[in-house]
Each structure stands twice: as structure tokens, then as C-alpha cells.
Short mmCIF file of C-alpha atoms in Angstrom, two decimals:
data_model
loop_
_atom_site.label_atom_id
_atom_site.label_comp_id
_atom_site.label_asym_id
_atom_site.label_seq_id
_atom_site.Cartn_x
_atom_site.Cartn_y
_atom_site.Cartn_z
CA ASP A 4 33.13 -7.02 -35.77
CA GLN A 5 32.51 -10.29 -33.78
CA VAL A 6 32.22 -8.61 -30.43
CA LEU A 7 29.69 -6.18 -31.92
CA GLN A 8 27.67 -8.86 -33.49
CA GLY A 9 27.63 -10.65 -30.22
CA ARG A 10 26.56 -7.67 -28.42
CA LEU A 11 23.75 -7.08 -30.80
CA LEU A 12 22.73 -10.60 -30.64
CA LYS A 13 22.47 -10.40 -26.99
CA GLU A 14 20.55 -7.16 -26.99
CA HIS A 15 18.24 -8.50 -29.57
CA LYS A 16 17.56 -11.81 -27.38
CA VAL A 17 16.85 -9.56 -24.43
CA LYS A 18 14.34 -7.46 -26.40
CA GLU A 19 12.67 -10.67 -27.47
CA ILE A 20 12.15 -11.80 -23.82
CA ILE A 21 10.90 -8.39 -22.97
CA GLN A 22 8.48 -8.27 -25.95
CA LYS A 23 7.14 -11.69 -25.00
CA GLU A 24 6.55 -10.79 -21.52
CA LYS A 25 4.51 -7.70 -22.58
CA LYS A 26 2.47 -9.78 -24.93
CA GLU A 27 1.71 -12.37 -22.22
CA GLU A 28 0.55 -9.58 -20.08
CA GLU A 29 -1.95 -8.43 -22.63
CA ILE A 30 -3.67 -11.86 -22.94
CA ILE A 31 -6.98 -11.81 -21.04
CA ASP A 32 -7.60 -15.43 -20.30
CA GLU A 33 -9.95 -16.34 -17.64
CA GLU A 34 -8.00 -19.39 -16.35
CA SER A 35 -4.62 -17.49 -16.62
CA ILE A 36 -6.13 -14.63 -14.59
CA ARG A 37 -7.59 -16.89 -11.96
CA GLU A 38 -4.22 -18.80 -11.33
CA ASP A 39 -2.07 -15.36 -11.55
CA LEU A 40 -4.26 -13.90 -8.83
CA LYS A 41 -4.30 -17.00 -6.63
CA GLU A 42 -0.82 -17.46 -6.81
CA GLY A 43 0.61 -13.79 -7.19
CA ILE A 44 -1.17 -12.10 -4.29
CA GLN A 45 0.34 -13.91 -1.53
CA ASP A 46 3.91 -13.44 -3.12
CA GLU A 47 3.08 -9.82 -3.38
CA ILE A 48 2.20 -9.57 0.18
CA LEU A 49 5.59 -11.32 1.19
CA HIS A 50 7.54 -9.00 -0.86
CA GLY A 51 5.85 -5.93 0.31
CA GLU A 52 6.91 -3.99 -2.84
CA VAL A 53 3.71 -2.53 -3.85
CA ASP A 54 2.68 1.00 -2.49
CA ASN A 55 -0.64 2.32 -3.50
CA GLU A 56 -2.09 4.87 -1.36
CA GLU A 57 -5.64 4.19 -2.55
CA GLN A 58 -5.43 0.72 -1.54
CA GLN A 59 -3.63 1.43 1.51
CA GLU A 60 -5.70 0.09 4.25
CA GLY A 61 -5.93 -3.69 4.45
CA ASP A 62 -4.08 -4.90 1.21
CA GLU A 63 -1.29 -6.51 3.37
CA VAL A 64 -2.98 -10.00 3.35
CA GLY A 65 -2.85 -13.08 1.25
CA ILE A 66 -5.64 -15.29 -0.14
CA ALA A 67 -6.11 -18.99 0.93
CA ASP A 68 -6.90 -21.59 -2.04
CA GLU A 69 -10.05 -23.20 -0.79
CA GLN A 70 -10.01 -25.87 -3.29
CA SER A 71 -6.62 -27.11 -2.16
CA GLY A 72 -8.23 -28.36 1.14
CA VAL A 73 -7.30 -27.90 4.85
CA GLN A 74 -3.86 -29.24 4.31
CA SER A 75 -2.96 -26.59 1.77
CA GLY A 76 -4.73 -23.92 3.86
CA GLN A 77 -2.58 -24.58 6.78
CA GLN A 78 0.55 -24.48 4.60
CA SER A 79 -0.35 -20.98 3.53
CA GLU A 80 -1.19 -20.06 6.98
CA ASP A 81 2.38 -21.35 8.13
CA ARG A 82 4.22 -19.37 5.28
CA PHE A 83 2.32 -16.16 6.16
CA ALA A 84 3.15 -16.44 9.87
CA GLU A 85 6.86 -17.26 8.99
CA ALA A 86 6.97 -14.31 6.83
CA MET A 87 5.48 -11.95 9.45
CA ARG A 88 7.77 -13.27 12.10
CA HIS A 89 10.49 -11.10 10.42
CA GLY A 90 8.00 -8.10 9.20
CA LEU A 91 8.49 -4.57 10.42
CA MET A 92 6.85 -3.26 13.48
CA GLU A 93 5.78 0.41 14.10
CA PRO A 94 8.99 1.58 15.85
CA ASP A 95 10.99 0.29 12.94
CA VAL A 96 9.50 3.31 10.90
CA GLU A 97 9.59 5.92 13.57
CA ILE A 98 5.93 5.55 14.47
CA THR A 99 6.14 6.02 18.12
CA GLU A 100 3.63 8.81 19.71
CA TYR A 101 -0.10 9.20 20.02
CA VAL A 102 -2.37 12.43 20.26
CA GLY A 103 -4.32 11.24 23.03
CA THR A 104 -3.20 10.26 26.50
CA GLU A 105 -6.26 8.01 27.46
CA ALA A 106 -5.84 4.18 28.07
CA GLY A 107 -5.82 2.02 25.12
CA PHE A 108 -7.60 -1.33 24.50
CA SER A 109 -7.01 -4.43 22.41
CA GLY A 110 -8.88 -5.28 19.18
CA ILE A 111 -8.16 -7.36 16.17
CA LEU A 112 -7.79 -5.30 12.90
CA LYS A 113 -6.42 -8.06 10.50
CA GLU A 114 -7.92 -11.36 11.45
CA ARG A 115 -6.88 -14.47 9.67
CA ARG A 116 -9.95 -16.79 9.56
CA LYS A 117 -12.30 -18.46 7.13
CA GLU A 118 -15.25 -16.27 6.92
CA THR A 119 -15.65 -12.56 6.34
CA LEU A 120 -14.63 -11.33 9.80
CA SER A 121 -12.48 -8.25 10.38
CA ILE A 122 -13.61 -6.15 7.59
CA TYR A 123 -12.40 -2.94 5.73
CA ILE A 124 -14.89 -1.32 3.48
CA LEU A 125 -13.35 1.56 1.51
CA HIS A 126 -15.39 4.13 -0.68
CA HIS A 127 -13.28 6.49 -2.78
CA ILE A 128 -14.69 10.00 -2.82
CA LEU A 129 -14.19 11.49 -6.25
CA THR A 130 -14.92 14.85 -7.65
CA PHE A 131 -15.82 13.48 -10.94
CA ALA A 132 -15.11 10.21 -12.27
CA LYS A 133 -14.57 6.52 -11.04
CA ILE A 134 -11.93 4.54 -12.51
CA CYS A 135 -11.80 4.99 -16.41
CA LEU A 136 -10.31 3.11 -19.11
CA PRO A 137 -10.36 4.08 -22.90
CA ALA A 138 -13.57 2.55 -24.47
CA GLY A 139 -13.92 1.27 -27.80
CA CYS A 140 -13.19 -1.20 -30.45
CA ALA A 141 -13.60 -4.72 -29.07
CA MET A 142 -17.15 -4.42 -29.94
CA ARG A 143 -18.90 -2.19 -32.46
CA TRP A 144 -18.61 1.24 -31.06
CA GLU A 145 -21.62 3.56 -31.46
CA LYS A 146 -21.22 6.91 -33.29
CA GLY A 147 -21.33 9.70 -30.59
CA ARG A 148 -20.36 7.52 -27.61
CA PRO A 149 -18.17 9.42 -25.15
CA LYS A 150 -14.54 8.23 -25.29
CA TYR A 151 -14.02 6.61 -21.84
CA CYS A 152 -15.69 3.69 -20.02
CA ARG A 153 -16.34 4.48 -16.27
CA PHE A 154 -16.88 1.65 -13.88
CA ALA A 155 -16.68 0.53 -10.16
CA VAL A 156 -14.32 -2.05 -8.77
CA TYR A 157 -15.29 -4.34 -5.72
CA LYS A 158 -12.35 -6.51 -4.48
CA GLU A 159 -11.71 -8.70 -1.48
CA ASN A 160 -8.21 -9.79 -0.60
CA ILE A 161 -6.80 -8.66 -3.90
CA ASP A 162 -4.05 -5.87 -4.28
CA THR A 163 -5.47 -3.05 -6.47
CA ASN A 164 -2.63 -3.49 -8.97
CA ALA A 165 -3.32 -7.11 -9.50
CA VAL A 166 -7.00 -6.27 -10.46
CA PHE A 167 -5.94 -3.67 -13.11
CA LEU A 168 -3.49 -5.84 -14.43
CA SER A 169 -6.37 -8.28 -15.10
CA VAL A 170 -8.77 -5.65 -16.53
CA ARG A 171 -6.20 -3.94 -18.66
CA PRO A 172 -7.37 -4.13 -22.25
CA CYS A 173 -5.67 -5.63 -25.06
CA ASP A 174 -6.75 -3.11 -27.64
CA ASP A 175 -6.65 0.63 -27.14
CA ARG A 176 -10.29 0.75 -26.34
CA VAL A 177 -12.80 -1.64 -24.72
CA THR A 178 -16.65 -1.68 -24.00
CA ALA A 179 -18.63 -2.29 -21.13
CA GLU A 180 -19.90 -5.41 -22.56
CA ARG A 181 -16.31 -6.94 -22.66
CA MET A 182 -15.44 -5.62 -19.39
CA VAL A 183 -18.45 -7.38 -17.70
CA ALA A 184 -17.25 -10.87 -18.96
CA LEU A 185 -14.42 -10.43 -16.62
CA ASN A 186 -16.66 -11.05 -13.60
CA ARG A 187 -16.48 -14.70 -14.53
CA ALA A 188 -12.83 -14.72 -14.33
CA LEU A 189 -11.73 -12.47 -11.40
CA PRO A 190 -11.79 -14.34 -8.20
CA ASN A 191 -13.00 -12.21 -5.23
CA ALA A 192 -13.42 -8.99 -7.57
CA ARG A 193 -16.22 -7.47 -9.44
CA VAL A 194 -16.45 -4.68 -11.95
CA GLY A 195 -19.88 -2.80 -12.69
CA ASN A 196 -21.82 0.38 -12.87
CA PHE A 197 -20.53 1.15 -16.32
CA GLN A 198 -21.04 4.55 -17.92
CA TYR A 199 -19.41 6.17 -20.99
CA VAL A 200 -17.88 9.67 -20.05
CA PRO A 201 -16.03 12.20 -21.93
CA ARG A 202 -12.92 12.45 -19.76
CA PRO A 203 -10.85 10.10 -17.70
CA LEU A 204 -10.06 10.09 -13.98
CA ARG A 205 -7.27 12.50 -13.52
CA LEU A 206 -4.95 13.50 -10.71
CA GLY A 207 -7.09 15.75 -8.31
CA ASP A 208 -10.24 13.97 -8.63
CA LEU A 209 -9.82 12.17 -5.46
CA GLN A 210 -11.22 14.18 -2.49
CA GLY A 211 -10.64 11.32 0.08
CA ASN A 212 -11.69 7.93 1.21
CA HIS A 213 -14.40 6.77 3.55
CA PHE A 214 -13.86 3.67 5.56
CA THR A 215 -16.00 1.46 7.43
CA ILE A 216 -14.06 -1.10 9.80
CA VAL A 217 -14.90 -3.69 12.30
CA LEU A 218 -12.49 -4.41 15.10
CA ARG A 219 -13.20 -7.81 16.79
CA ASN A 220 -12.84 -9.07 20.19
CA ILE A 221 -12.30 -5.76 21.78
CA SER A 222 -11.35 -5.44 25.53
CA GLY A 223 -12.21 -1.80 26.34
CA SER A 224 -15.22 -0.88 28.35
CA LYS A 225 -17.89 1.31 26.64
CA GLU A 226 -16.48 4.47 28.58
CA GLN A 227 -12.93 3.62 27.26
CA VAL A 228 -14.22 3.27 23.63
CA ASP A 229 -16.43 6.33 23.60
CA LYS A 230 -13.55 8.36 25.11
CA ALA A 231 -11.08 7.19 22.46
CA MET A 232 -13.48 7.72 19.58
CA CYS A 233 -14.51 11.18 20.89
CA SER A 234 -10.76 12.17 20.89
CA LEU A 235 -10.12 10.86 17.34
CA ARG A 236 -13.33 12.91 16.14
CA ASP A 237 -12.40 16.04 18.00
CA VAL A 238 -8.67 16.20 18.10
CA GLY A 239 -7.47 13.64 15.38
CA PHE A 240 -4.37 11.58 15.01
CA ILE A 241 -0.72 11.97 13.91
CA ASN A 242 -0.70 11.72 10.06
CA TYR A 243 2.06 8.96 9.99
CA TYR A 244 2.94 7.04 6.89
CA GLY A 245 1.44 3.73 7.70
CA MET A 246 3.25 0.28 7.43
CA GLN A 247 2.29 -0.41 3.98
CA ARG A 248 4.50 2.41 2.79
CA PHE A 249 7.64 0.54 3.95
CA GLY A 250 6.95 -3.17 2.81
CA THR A 251 6.50 -6.23 5.01
CA THR A 252 9.58 -7.84 4.59
CA ALA A 253 13.01 -7.85 6.66
CA ILE A 254 14.39 -5.52 4.04
CA PRO A 255 12.28 -2.26 4.23
CA THR A 256 11.69 -0.33 1.02
CA TYR A 257 13.41 2.84 2.46
CA MET A 258 16.71 1.20 2.57
CA ILE A 259 16.60 0.71 -1.26
CA GLY A 260 15.52 4.45 -1.54
CA ARG A 261 18.49 5.64 0.68
CA ALA A 262 20.80 3.51 -1.62
CA ILE A 263 19.26 5.04 -4.82
CA LEU A 264 19.78 8.78 -3.37
CA ARG A 265 23.33 8.01 -2.38
CA ASP A 266 24.18 6.48 -5.93
CA GLN A 267 25.05 3.38 -4.44
CA TRP A 268 23.66 1.21 -7.12
CA ASP A 269 25.47 -2.23 -6.23
CA GLU A 270 23.88 -1.83 -2.92
CA ALA A 271 20.36 -0.89 -4.24
CA VAL A 272 20.63 -4.06 -6.57
CA ASP A 273 21.77 -6.20 -3.78
CA LEU A 274 18.82 -5.14 -1.46
CA VAL A 275 16.11 -5.97 -4.06
CA LEU A 276 17.86 -9.43 -4.98
CA LYS A 277 19.62 -10.81 -2.12
CA SER A 278 18.24 -13.63 0.37
CA ARG A 279 16.27 -12.40 3.33
CA PRO A 280 14.63 -14.20 6.42
CA GLY A 281 10.94 -15.08 5.98
CA ALA A 282 8.79 -17.31 3.87
CA GLU A 283 8.42 -16.54 -0.09
CA ARG A 284 7.62 -18.57 -3.04
CA THR A 285 9.97 -21.42 -3.59
CA HIS A 286 11.28 -20.10 -6.89
CA THR A 287 11.89 -16.63 -5.50
CA ILE A 288 13.75 -18.31 -2.69
CA ARG A 289 16.00 -20.06 -5.26
CA CYS A 290 16.55 -16.99 -7.37
CA ARG A 291 17.70 -15.19 -4.40
CA GLU A 292 20.12 -17.93 -3.24
CA VAL A 293 21.83 -17.95 -6.95
CA TRP A 294 22.15 -14.20 -6.88
CA THR A 295 23.48 -14.00 -3.30
CA ARG A 296 25.93 -16.84 -4.19
CA THR A 297 27.05 -16.06 -7.52
CA LYS A 298 25.81 -12.41 -8.63
CA ASP A 299 25.06 -14.35 -11.84
CA SER A 300 22.00 -12.40 -13.28
CA ARG A 301 21.26 -15.03 -16.08
CA ALA A 302 21.50 -18.02 -13.65
CA ALA A 303 19.27 -16.07 -10.98
CA LEU A 304 16.62 -15.23 -13.78
CA LYS A 305 16.33 -18.82 -14.98
CA GLU A 306 14.94 -19.76 -11.56
CA LEU A 307 11.81 -17.46 -12.19
CA PRO A 308 9.22 -19.07 -14.31
CA ASP A 309 7.09 -15.68 -14.22
CA GLN A 310 9.27 -12.86 -15.33
CA ARG A 311 6.75 -10.22 -14.46
CA GLY A 312 8.05 -9.37 -10.95
CA VAL A 313 10.42 -6.86 -9.67
CA GLU A 314 13.31 -9.45 -9.26
CA ALA A 315 13.01 -10.35 -12.92
CA GLN A 316 12.63 -6.87 -14.34
CA LEU A 317 15.95 -6.04 -12.54
CA LEU A 318 17.69 -9.20 -13.75
CA LEU A 319 16.79 -8.41 -17.09
CA GLY A 320 17.95 -4.92 -16.90
CA LEU A 321 21.27 -6.23 -15.42
CA ILE A 322 21.60 -8.60 -18.40
CA HIS A 323 20.99 -5.96 -20.87
CA HIS A 324 23.27 -3.12 -19.51
CA GLY A 325 25.97 -5.39 -18.00
CA LYS A 326 26.30 -3.77 -14.48
CA PRO A 327 24.31 -2.23 -11.73
CA GLY A 328 23.37 1.47 -12.47
CA PRO A 329 20.59 3.89 -13.20
CA ALA A 330 19.94 2.37 -16.54
CA ALA A 331 19.65 -1.37 -15.35
CA PHE A 332 17.60 -0.08 -12.37
CA SER A 333 15.17 1.56 -14.76
CA SER A 334 14.05 -1.87 -16.10
CA ILE A 335 11.90 -1.79 -12.82
CA SER A 336 8.61 -0.13 -13.42
CA ARG A 337 8.70 3.62 -12.61
CA ASN A 338 5.93 3.47 -9.92
CA THR A 339 8.11 0.89 -7.95
CA ARG A 340 11.34 2.82 -8.18
CA LEU A 341 9.58 6.05 -7.05
CA MET A 342 7.93 3.90 -4.26
CA TYR A 343 11.73 3.29 -3.07
CA VAL A 344 12.79 6.86 -2.76
CA HIS A 345 9.41 8.16 -1.53
CA SER A 346 9.60 5.47 1.24
CA TYR A 347 12.93 7.05 2.44
CA GLN A 348 11.12 10.43 2.46
CA SER A 349 8.20 9.19 4.45
CA LEU A 350 10.70 7.46 7.09
CA LEU A 351 12.22 10.84 7.82
CA TRP A 352 8.65 12.65 7.90
CA ASN A 353 7.59 10.04 10.49
CA ARG A 354 10.76 10.52 12.59
CA ALA A 355 10.08 14.24 12.37
CA ALA A 356 6.36 13.87 13.41
CA SER A 357 7.40 11.70 16.54
CA LEU A 358 10.05 14.30 17.45
CA ARG A 359 7.49 17.30 17.12
CA ARG A 360 5.01 15.72 19.13
CA HIS A 361 7.37 14.54 21.86
CA LYS A 362 9.16 18.10 22.02
CA PHE A 363 6.18 20.55 21.80
CA GLY A 364 3.00 18.49 22.23
CA LEU A 365 -0.21 19.69 20.69
CA HIS A 366 0.28 23.44 20.33
CA ALA A 367 1.75 25.39 17.58
CA VAL A 368 5.04 26.91 18.57
CA PRO A 369 7.45 29.32 16.84
CA GLY A 370 9.45 27.98 14.07
CA ASP A 371 6.71 25.55 12.90
CA LEU A 372 5.66 25.54 9.45
CA ILE A 373 2.02 26.67 8.84
CA GLN A 374 -0.25 26.16 5.89
CA ARG A 375 -2.16 29.19 5.00
CA GLY A 376 -4.21 28.71 1.80
CA GLY A 377 -1.61 27.53 -0.65
CA THR A 378 1.33 29.12 0.98
CA VAL A 379 3.74 27.84 3.76
CA VAL A 380 5.20 30.21 6.17
CA VAL A 381 7.36 30.00 9.24
CA LEU A 382 5.29 30.86 12.57
CA GLY A 383 6.46 33.73 14.56
CA LYS A 384 5.83 34.48 18.23
CA ASP A 385 3.24 36.97 17.71
CA ASP A 386 0.85 34.45 15.90
CA GLU A 387 1.51 31.51 18.10
CA GLU A 388 -1.66 32.06 20.17
CA GLU A 389 -3.88 32.41 17.11
CA THR A 390 -2.66 29.25 15.30
CA SER A 391 -4.26 25.75 15.64
CA ILE A 392 -1.90 22.59 15.65
CA ASN A 393 -4.12 21.44 12.64
CA ASP A 394 -2.43 24.30 10.70
CA VAL A 395 1.24 22.71 11.27
CA VAL A 396 2.88 20.90 8.42
CA LEU A 397 6.12 19.15 8.21
CA PRO A 398 8.05 18.81 4.91
CA LEU A 399 8.79 15.62 3.10
CA PRO A 400 12.71 16.30 2.48
CA GLY A 401 13.49 17.85 -0.95
CA TYR A 402 15.67 20.58 -2.47
CA GLU A 403 12.62 23.14 -2.69
CA VAL A 404 10.97 22.85 0.54
CA LYS A 405 11.32 24.82 3.66
CA TYR A 406 12.33 23.35 6.96
CA PRO A 407 11.08 24.32 10.37
CA THR A 408 13.34 26.86 12.24
CA ASN A 409 13.17 25.28 15.39
CA CYS A 410 14.93 22.04 16.53
CA VAL A 411 12.79 19.83 14.34
CA GLY A 412 14.29 21.39 11.33
CA ASP A 413 17.88 21.02 12.75
CA ALA A 414 17.14 17.40 13.11
CA TYR A 415 16.30 16.89 9.34
CA ARG A 416 19.46 17.98 8.49
CA THR A 417 21.12 15.90 11.14
CA TRP A 418 19.49 12.71 9.88
CA LEU A 419 20.30 13.55 6.21
CA ALA A 420 23.98 13.92 7.19
CA GLU A 421 23.91 10.67 9.08
CA ASP A 422 22.73 9.08 5.71
CA GLY A 423 25.53 10.79 3.71
CA LEU A 424 23.06 13.27 2.23
CA GLN A 425 22.27 17.07 2.25
CA PRO A 426 19.01 18.67 1.25
CA ALA A 427 20.55 20.09 -1.93
CA GLN A 428 21.79 16.54 -3.08
CA LEU A 429 18.17 15.59 -3.27
CA ARG A 430 18.09 17.01 -6.66
CA HIS A 431 19.28 13.88 -8.03
CA ARG A 432 21.06 13.73 -11.31
CA VAL A 433 18.61 11.20 -12.55
CA ARG A 434 15.34 13.05 -13.02
CA ASP A 435 12.96 10.24 -11.55
CA TYR A 436 14.83 10.32 -8.24
CA ALA A 437 14.98 14.32 -7.98
CA LEU A 438 13.11 14.97 -4.90
CA ALA A 439 11.60 18.55 -4.70
CA GLY A 440 9.63 17.74 -1.41
CA THR A 441 6.25 18.76 -0.48
CA TYR A 442 4.20 19.28 2.78
CA ARG A 443 2.18 16.92 4.92
CA SER A 444 -0.27 17.95 7.87
CA LEU A 445 0.99 16.93 11.14
CA ILE A 446 -2.37 16.25 12.59
CA VAL A 447 -5.54 14.90 10.68
CA ARG A 448 -9.13 15.24 12.24
CA PRO A 449 -11.48 12.56 10.40
CA THR A 450 -15.01 13.44 9.42
CA ASP A 451 -18.09 11.68 9.23
CA VAL A 452 -17.15 9.67 12.45
CA THR A 453 -19.44 7.08 13.68
CA TRP A 454 -19.24 4.09 15.95
CA LYS A 455 -21.01 1.45 17.79
CA ILE A 456 -20.15 -1.65 19.89
CA THR A 457 -21.88 -4.92 18.88
CA PRO A 458 -21.98 -8.06 21.18
CA TYR A 459 -21.46 -11.44 19.45
CA ASP A 460 -20.91 -15.18 20.28
CA ASP A 461 -19.78 -16.87 17.27
CA PRO A 462 -16.22 -16.05 16.01
CA ASN A 463 -16.96 -17.33 12.51
CA ILE A 464 -20.02 -15.16 11.42
CA PRO A 465 -19.52 -11.99 9.32
CA LEU A 466 -20.55 -8.78 11.53
CA MET A 467 -20.95 -6.51 8.42
CA PRO A 468 -22.50 -7.25 4.98
CA THR A 469 -20.23 -6.15 2.05
CA ASP A 470 -21.26 -4.20 -0.87
CA VAL A 471 -21.90 -7.56 -2.96
CA ASP A 472 -23.90 -8.88 -0.01
CA ILE A 473 -26.21 -5.88 -0.22
CA MET A 474 -26.40 -5.73 -3.81
CA GLU A 475 -27.30 -9.66 -4.03
CA GLY A 476 -29.96 -9.21 -1.05
CA ARG A 477 -27.85 -11.33 1.53
CA SER A 478 -28.33 -10.34 5.03
CA ILE A 479 -26.25 -11.13 7.96
CA GLU A 480 -27.57 -13.00 11.06
CA PRO A 481 -29.15 -10.58 13.84
CA PHE A 482 -26.86 -9.70 16.72
CA PRO A 483 -27.64 -11.40 20.29
CA ALA A 484 -28.49 -8.74 22.90
CA GLU A 485 -25.68 -9.97 24.84
CA GLY A 486 -22.64 -11.95 23.75
CA ALA A 487 -19.20 -13.32 25.03
CA LEU A 488 -17.36 -11.24 22.55
CA ARG A 489 -17.79 -7.38 21.40
CA ALA A 490 -16.88 -5.77 18.23
CA LEU A 491 -16.32 -2.13 17.46
CA HIS A 492 -17.90 -0.85 14.28
CA LEU A 493 -16.58 2.42 13.34
CA ALA A 494 -16.76 4.76 9.99
CA PHE A 495 -15.02 7.89 9.16
CA SER A 496 -13.69 9.77 6.04
CA LEU A 497 -10.10 11.01 5.51
CA PRO A 498 -8.25 13.26 3.00
CA PRO A 499 -6.25 11.55 0.16
CA ALA A 500 -3.04 9.93 1.42
CA SER A 501 -3.94 9.49 5.03
CA TYR A 502 -3.88 6.05 6.34
CA ALA A 503 -6.91 4.60 8.12
CA THR A 504 -4.67 2.25 10.22
CA MET A 505 -3.16 5.09 11.69
CA ALA A 506 -6.51 6.38 12.95
CA VAL A 507 -7.20 2.96 14.35
CA ARG A 508 -3.86 2.85 16.07
CA GLU A 509 -4.77 6.17 17.83
CA VAL A 510 -8.28 4.62 19.07
CA LEU A 511 -6.59 1.44 20.25
CA LYS A 512 -3.15 2.68 21.31
CA MET A 513 -1.53 -0.39 19.95
CA ASP A 514 0.80 -1.53 17.18
CA THR A 515 -1.16 -2.08 13.97
CA SER A 516 1.68 -3.93 12.06
CA ILE A 517 0.83 -7.24 10.61
CA ARG A 518 3.28 -8.77 12.60
CA ASN A 519 1.62 -7.56 15.86
CA GLN A 520 -1.59 -8.55 14.62
CA SER A 521 -0.46 -12.09 13.77
CA GLN A 522 0.63 -12.30 17.37
CA LEU A 523 -2.83 -11.45 18.61
CA ASN A 524 -4.44 -13.86 16.18
CA SER A 525 -2.22 -16.60 17.43
CA LYS A 526 -3.87 -16.19 20.88
CA LEU A 527 -7.40 -16.71 19.49
CA PRO A 528 -9.02 -20.27 19.41
CA SER A 529 -7.79 -22.09 16.39
CA CYS A 530 -10.02 -21.80 13.37
CA ARG A 531 -9.85 -22.57 9.48
CA SER A 532 -7.30 -20.44 7.39
CA TYR A 533 -8.52 -17.09 6.73
CA SER A 534 -7.02 -13.97 5.07
CA THR A 535 -8.27 -10.54 6.30
CA MET A 536 -11.20 -9.36 4.11
CA ALA A 537 -10.51 -6.03 2.29
CA THR A 538 -13.39 -4.78 0.15
CA PRO A 539 -12.80 -1.36 -1.50
CA THR A 540 -15.30 -0.02 -3.94
CA SER A 541 -15.49 3.32 -5.86
CA VAL A 542 -18.68 5.64 -5.58
#
């Protein structure tokens, strides 16, 4: 009886911690939002454990605290540089091939400076709705008003998930009047364009994304740039999963996913919690050190003042369930857990895409998988001449997909076997980790492609107005007729789940990882600390 009572008491205490955590998350307080976003975003970058394909281009950046002065800004810069020194580069995740054979040129995609310099502007293309939240009872609800509040989000240097953690309503419903008050609390983010609609945003509403990008300090001639951009427009790029899919730390997310699929729960837990090279927040470092040294969940948890992160969630699960396993691991949010196993699938897809491009070039060959309407078939010799490379798809490994019948299909099975897996084993006993598999186009050809080269002299001036600049009537300085530096303005649209960084990679023929970009930045004249501007908005 005493043992049972002790166990019940322990479970009760853990439930109290979890309930307290949930209540804290639901409090919409302007000061706490500011502090959470300022302190939490950089930590999220260093962990690299967020994968949101609609945020995917440009969210691997930190935010400098302007109010803390130059010294604090330099410390933030040093932490970022140290973290990126141990970050992944493209060959680490099997990104090795290009479509075009023309010479590349250098350009800075992610520039770390004070002003709005290297810019991503992302517009989501939706068939029906913008982002929707249930509307309602925080203020008087008018009779006959539609059920959902639709609105647009503008953000700079903030992860999409961080914004929605802040805008999530305490009540089941929330009015536009209440939502607009968040503009006073959200740093570098705005909500607006409110409209009440009868249905929420649903899977399938997203048709694609339109990107407007500035690449600074390009080295290529106009002829080189035009040739590369025409190739991107007319041929396309290899549809690799970008670096964001795999995290930014020395421990990539696919390693955790592989351990999960092999039911190696001790290893999966340790990969999430153990110490790693690179800079992190002080309390996270202490937590990892305690775990690595003692494997004591309670002692490690005490080092985390904020118990909303992945590490804290996992430690709470270990305390509650007593040992590593599916139950303890399920204390991590479902999206994050799925991201781990999907990252492993993505790694094998990238590897297969590189092999396919290297072996067979840009022509469909017998044994390839071809997408025809909603059906995937194996290409035979009789149809080879009539089939385009744009019809070729590769599978994300799973228990329900077909595999190519040429050497690429054999390679899938070899890679899985080397990792101790077989395609049939991907029907995992834990339903969340059961991977049926799907198909992804090998080559993607962007639409709405435009570009121009702009000369400039001052590396600290913005080269493109943001949506907020346009809304508030702010203009940028006119460009000089000639300048010591040149920037490439490019814009294009991509289907859902395709990465703009991979399109830019095809143009530049260079590594787009933050690690490589930070090395490029280190060669530029010194300037005050800046974190890359990323400004997605919905249309």
C-alpha cells in the first residue's frame, strides 16, 4: 500500500507540473510574450528542432536584443558563430548534385547585420483561407457572425511556431478586436486583415509559396546571372529537402528518427538530451551536462527554468514513466516526434535523388517511377522517349510505396539494411511512427520567375521594402546608377513542401547551409550585429 501511495503521489505531482505548464502557456501577457520571444527564438535556432515547411526558408536565424547595447549584441553574434561552427553542411544530408552545369557565383543569402539586408519575403498561396482561429467569446459575439476569424501574419526573425504560441487564444474563441491588441506585444510581428469566415484553414488549402529574395554582394557577371536564372526557369532544380529539415546542431534530427524506427529508445532519449558541441543557453548546457553525467531526469529538469522545451517535455515523461520508451517519448509534442522520423525519410530521399542525378542525368530511364495523374507507375522501355524528367518521382521510404526497379531502388534497400531496417519494418508498432511512405518529384520547375541586378554602395541600407514598409508608406533610398556592390533580386513561386533555399542553391552553385553562409559573412567588413530578416505574410 505504501508503494502504491508513493507512486500515486509521484504521478499526482507530475500531473500538477504539466497542468501548471499548460496554464502558463495560455496566459496572454504582453511582457511575457516579449521576453519569451526575445529569449526563446535564439535557443530554438541553436537546437534546430523545429521543422515547419511553410516557414522553411529563412527561419534558421536569431534575433539581437537592441536594447542590451553593442556588447550584448556582440555576445549574441559570438554565440551564433560558435553554434554554426558545428552545424551541418549540405553534404552531411546528401545534398551534392545540381541540374545545371554552368559556372556558379557567390552571393549572400543569410546576412548578419543590423539593418534589413538579405531579405526573404514569403507569400503563402491559398485556395481559400488565411490562417484561421476559432472566433468568439472574449468580446460580445454578434448573432449570425461566421465561426472563424481569418487573419494575415507578418513576421521578421521569428519562427512561425513562436508567433502562434503567442496568438493562441485562452478561450475557445477570440475576436478580431482582441487579436489586434497583440500588435502591441509581439516584437517583429503583426497580425491584421481580419475577416470572419465559415470554415477554418484545412490541409490542401495551400497551393504553394511565392518568394521574393535579395542576394547581396554577388560576384557573377550579368551573363552568368542570366544563364543561371534561365536554367532555373526553364529546367528547374533538384527538389532536395533543405537544411532546415535536419536541424542546425551537431546532432541532426534524422539520427533521432533512425533510433526511434529501430526501437532504440535509450539512444533516442540520449540523442535529445546529451551534451553537444556548439553554443546554447546556459541553463540548457547545465541540463545536458547533468543528464550526460548522471542520467538523472529530476536533477536535469531542475536546471531548466522554462519547462516548455523539448528537453523538459522528455524529462517530465521520463519522470512519469520511469524509463526510456515510447510512452516517455510521447511526452514530446507529436509534431516534433514526427519531425524526427520524417527527417530520416528525407535523408534517404536526398541520397536517392543525388544517386539518380549522378547515374542517369536529366532523362527518364526504364525503371524510374512516373507520376501520371494520381497514379505512380514503373516506366518501361517503350515509353522512355515520351516521358519527361519532370514526371519522375522518388519515394520517401515506407511500407506502402513502390520503389524504382533500377539501381536506385536497390540502393534504397541497401541503405535501410545498413541502418538495421527493412521496408516492411517501417510499419512501426507505434502508430505515430508507422511510415506508409509517399512520392516526391525529383525536379521542380518554379513559376513566375523574375530577376534583376541592382547596384549599391552602402552595405547597411535595405534593398527591398517589406510589406510593413509598404503599408506604412515608407520607401527605400533610390539605387545609384553604378555601385561598388551588386545585389540580385529574384522572385518565383514553388509548390508546397519545396524549399526556396534549394532553388537559390541551383542558381549560385554553392552551399546554402548557415554554417557556410556564416563563413561568407565573416569575410565581409565588420558591422553591427544583425540577424537575417525573414518576413513571411499570407495572401
